[in-house]
Amino acid sequence: MGRLVLLPLGLADIADASIYGMSKRETSMTRTDDHIDSSHAYDLPESVRRGVYIVIAAFNEESTIGDVVRGLKPDFPHVVVVDDGSLDNTWVKARQAGAETLQHVINRGQGAALQTGIEYSLRQGAKQIVTFDADGQHSVRSIPNLLAPILRGRAEIVLGSRFLDDSGSVPFGRRLLLAAAVLFTWLTSGARLSDTHNGMRAFSREAAAMLDIQLDRMAHASEIIDQVVRSGLAYTEVPVQINYTEYSRAKGQRAAGSFRVLFDYFIGRLLR
Amino acid sequence: MTMFQQIGLALMAIMMAMSIYAIVRRRGRLRVSIFWLLLWGTAAAVLIRPELAVETARAMGIGRGADLIFYCNVLLTLIGFFTIYLRQRRIEHHITLLVRELALARSSNPPPLKSIEPDGSGESDSRNR
């Protein structure tokens, strides 16, 4: 895919109050042309950043969560960490780093933790919600790119993709697994996406309120896409950078785990 | 009538009476009660006339009546497992809803910070493991 037009997200664009009312509903997939140059990434005005809630589901991430939160806090005042029943000091580290923390007293899975964080953010008055991974593989610099289509009123849901830009850094095994997931998503939900299992997503308030993640564990990624497609809200993909580290790869999903995910997903659909 | 048939029929009669009682008194779900009534009725019929199983098996292309009963048994066991699995999922989901509500309720008044030591001691007050 060719590099698309780079449009810096201008202050005037965002300051325009009508931008939130521009959410034209489109049922079809809108191919992204909202990639903005990262040099303009922090042009987001303070008033916009205050309305953005970054939701992080964390399970036994004490070694990374503090840095992840500290990396986000200077730009986004609302960082919500949902400690999903960790057996280590994830919750303590997140709070010490300045995050708004919620705690699942027992482990319920990433899907469940994200839903908790989203519900909390909505109750706090979030205007946009971004989901972010706790293992340090996501970059704060990608967030403005992710928010741009929502702020411009072009989409209600924006999904991060590691394949739109430069997928060279994605390990081969992972790429294979993700390609299978892309095909699977196309077959089951009809959504033609380039990366279906990216933890980085942005939702407008309206879209987040529509979301109801029922699948507690890893099958939530496919479930979210199903709900997005069924909602009829406009969605799009934007490129995001994923930094694969030894740590994040060790924490990531194994191919063998895919069977469990598939089973959960199909049973979930059956019962819906 | 053999002793096996007598004991079996007595048991089936009790089970059928319980199912009928459940239907009449509207205990539990109607279709579940009807399913059990039909199952015990069929079992009673096969006990009275064992040839019934053989004839049905032949009609279905299965050699022996005992095989038919075995296959039915396996199928019913699998359905039973699946039903239990679905019930467990429902309970799991309810647990998630409770855990979420608890997390949201505590978000405004979080428990004091307390680190977890590597040996597992000094757990945060909010935990109850």
CSV table of N, CA, C and O in Angstrom, one decimal, chain A residues 59 82-86 103-114 116 214-218, chain B residues 88-100:
chain,number,residue,atom,x,y,z
A,59,PHE,N,-1.3,-7.6,33.7
A,59,PHE,CA,-1.3,-8.8,34.6
A,59,PHE,C,0.2,-9.2,34.7
A,59,PHE,O,0.9,-9.5,33.8
A,82,VAL,N,-5.7,-1.2,34.7
A,82,VAL,CA,-6.5,-2.2,35.4
A,82,VAL,C,-5.6,-3.4,35.7
A,82,VAL,O,-5.2,-4.1,34.8
A,83,ASP,N,-5.3,-3.5,37.0
A,83,ASP,CA,-4.5,-4.6,37.4
A,83,ASP,C,-5.4,-5.9,37.5
A,83,ASP,O,-6.3,-5.9,38.3
A,84,ASP,N,-5.1,-6.8,36.6
A,84,ASP,CA,-6.0,-8.0,36.5
A,84,ASP,C,-5.6,-9.1,37.5
A,84,ASP,O,-5.2,-10.2,37.0
A,85,GLY,N,-5.7,-8.8,38.7
A,85,GLY,CA,-5.4,-9.8,39.7
A,85,GLY,C,-3.9,-10.3,39.7
A,85,GLY,O,-3.6,-11.5,39.9
A,86,SER,N,-3.0,-9.4,39.5
A,86,SER,CA,-1.6,-9.7,39.4
A,86,SER,C,-1.1,-10.3,40.7
A,86,SER,O,-1.6,-9.9,41.8
A,103,GLN,N,-8.5,-2.4,40.4
A,103,GLN,CA,-7.9,-3.8,40.6
A,103,GLN,C,-9.0,-4.9,40.6
A,103,GLN,O,-10.0,-4.8,41.3
A,104,HIS,N,-8.7,-5.8,39.7
A,104,HIS,CA,-9.5,-7.0,39.8
A,104,HIS,C,-9.0,-7.9,40.9
A,104,HIS,O,-7.8,-8.2,40.9
A,105,VAL,N,-9.8,-8.3,41.8
A,105,VAL,CA,-9.2,-9.0,43.0
A,105,VAL,C,-8.8,-10.4,42.5
A,105,VAL,O,-8.0,-11.1,43.2
A,106,ILE,N,-9.4,-10.9,41.5
A,106,ILE,CA,-8.9,-12.2,40.9
A,106,ILE,C,-8.7,-12.0,39.4
A,106,ILE,O,-9.3,-11.1,38.8
A,107,ASN,N,-7.8,-12.8,38.8
A,107,ASN,CA,-7.6,-12.7,37.3
A,107,ASN,C,-8.8,-13.0,36.5
A,107,ASN,O,-9.3,-14.1,36.7
A,108,ARG,N,-9.2,-12.1,35.6
A,108,ARG,CA,-10.3,-12.4,34.8
A,108,ARG,C,-10.0,-12.3,33.3
A,108,ARG,O,-10.9,-12.5,32.5
A,109,GLY,N,-8.8,-12.0,32.9
A,109,GLY,CA,-8.4,-12.0,31.5
A,109,GLY,C,-8.4,-10.6,30.9
A,109,GLY,O,-9.0,-9.7,31.5
A,110,GLN,N,-7.7,-10.5,29.8
A,110,GLN,CA,-7.4,-9.1,29.2
A,110,GLN,C,-8.7,-8.5,28.8
A,110,GLN,O,-8.9,-7.3,29.0
A,111,GLY,N,-9.6,-9.3,28.1
A,111,GLY,CA,-10.9,-8.7,27.7
A,111,GLY,C,-11.7,-8.1,28.8
A,111,GLY,O,-12.2,-7.0,28.7
A,112,ALA,N,-11.7,-8.8,29.9
A,112,ALA,CA,-12.5,-8.4,31.1
A,112,ALA,C,-11.9,-7.1,31.7
A,112,ALA,O,-12.6,-6.2,32.0
A,113,ALA,N,-10.5,-7.1,31.7
A,113,ALA,CA,-9.8,-5.9,32.3
A,113,ALA,C,-10.1,-4.7,31.4
A,113,ALA,O,-10.3,-3.6,31.9
A,114,LEU,N,-10.0,-4.9,30.1
A,114,LEU,CA,-10.2,-3.7,29.2
A,114,LEU,C,-11.6,-3.2,29.4
A,114,LEU,O,-11.8,-2.0,29.4
A,116,THR,N,-13.5,-3.3,32.0
A,116,THR,CA,-13.5,-2.6,33.3
A,116,THR,C,-12.9,-1.2,33.1
A,116,THR,O,-13.5,-0.2,33.6
A,214,GLN,N,-17.7,-9.4,26.1
A,214,GLN,CA,-18.2,-10.6,26.9
A,214,GLN,C,-17.1,-11.7,27.1
A,214,GLN,O,-17.1,-12.4,28.0
A,215,LEU,N,-16.2,-11.7,26.1
A,215,LEU,CA,-15.2,-12.8,26.1
A,215,LEU,C,-14.0,-12.3,27.0
A,215,LEU,O,-13.3,-11.4,26.6
A,216,ASP,N,-13.9,-12.9,28.1
A,216,ASP,CA,-13.0,-12.4,29.1
A,216,ASP,C,-11.5,-12.5,28.7
A,216,ASP,O,-10.7,-11.7,29.0
A,217,ARG,N,-11.2,-13.6,28.0
A,217,ARG,CA,-9.8,-13.8,27.7
A,217,ARG,C,-9.4,-13.3,26.3
A,217,ARG,O,-9.9,-12.3,25.9
A,218,MET,N,-8.5,-14.0,25.7
A,218,MET,CA,-7.9,-13.4,24.5
A,218,MET,C,-8.8,-13.3,23.3
A,218,MET,O,-8.5,-12.6,22.3
B,88,GLN,N,-21.0,-23.3,33.3
B,88,GLN,CA,-19.8,-22.8,33.9
B,88,GLN,C,-19.4,-21.5,33.3
B,88,GLN,O,-19.0,-20.6,34.1
B,89,ARG,N,-19.5,-21.4,32.0
B,89,ARG,CA,-19.2,-20.1,31.4
B,89,ARG,C,-20.0,-19.0,31.9
B,89,ARG,O,-19.6,-17.9,32.1
B,90,ARG,N,-21.3,-19.3,32.1
B,90,ARG,CA,-22.2,-18.3,32.6
B,90,ARG,C,-21.8,-17.8,34.0
B,90,ARG,O,-21.8,-16.6,34.3
B,91,ILE,N,-21.4,-18.8,34.8
B,91,ILE,CA,-21.0,-18.5,36.1
B,91,ILE,C,-19.7,-17.6,36.1
B,91,ILE,O,-19.6,-16.6,36.8
B,92,GLU,N,-18.8,-18.0,35.2
B,92,GLU,CA,-17.5,-17.3,35.0
B,92,GLU,C,-17.8,-15.8,34.6
B,92,GLU,O,-17.2,-14.9,35.2
B,93,HIS,N,-18.8,-15.7,33.8
B,93,HIS,CA,-19.1,-14.3,33.3
B,93,HIS,C,-19.7,-13.5,34.5
B,93,HIS,O,-19.4,-12.3,34.7
B,94,HIS,N,-20.5,-14.2,35.3
B,94,HIS,CA,-21.1,-13.5,36.4
B,94,HIS,C,-20.0,-13.1,37.4
B,94,HIS,O,-20.0,-12.0,38.0
B,95,ILE,N,-19.0,-13.9,37.6
B,95,ILE,CA,-17.9,-13.6,38.5
B,95,ILE,C,-17.2,-12.4,37.9
B,95,ILE,O,-16.8,-11.5,38.7
B,96,THR,N,-17.0,-12.3,36.6
B,96,THR,CA,-16.3,-11.2,36.0
B,96,THR,C,-17.1,-9.9,36.3
B,96,THR,O,-16.5,-8.9,36.7
B,97,LEU,N,-18.4,-10.0,36.2
B,97,LEU,CA,-19.2,-8.8,36.4
B,97,LEU,C,-19.1,-8.3,37.9
B,97,LEU,O,-19.0,-7.1,38.2
B,98,LEU,N,-19.0,-9.3,38.8
B,98,LEU,CA,-18.8,-9.0,40.2
B,98,LEU,C,-17.5,-8.3,40.5
B,98,LEU,O,-17.4,-7.3,41.2
B,99,VAL,N,-16.4,-9.0,39.9
B,99,VAL,CA,-15.1,-8.5,40.1
B,99,VAL,C,-15.0,-7.0,39.5
B,99,VAL,O,-14.3,-6.2,40.1
B,100,ARG,N,-15.6,-6.8,38.4
B,100,ARG,CA,-15.6,-5.5,37.8
B,100,ARG,C,-16.3,-4.4,38.7
B,100,ARG,O,-15.8,-3.4,38.9
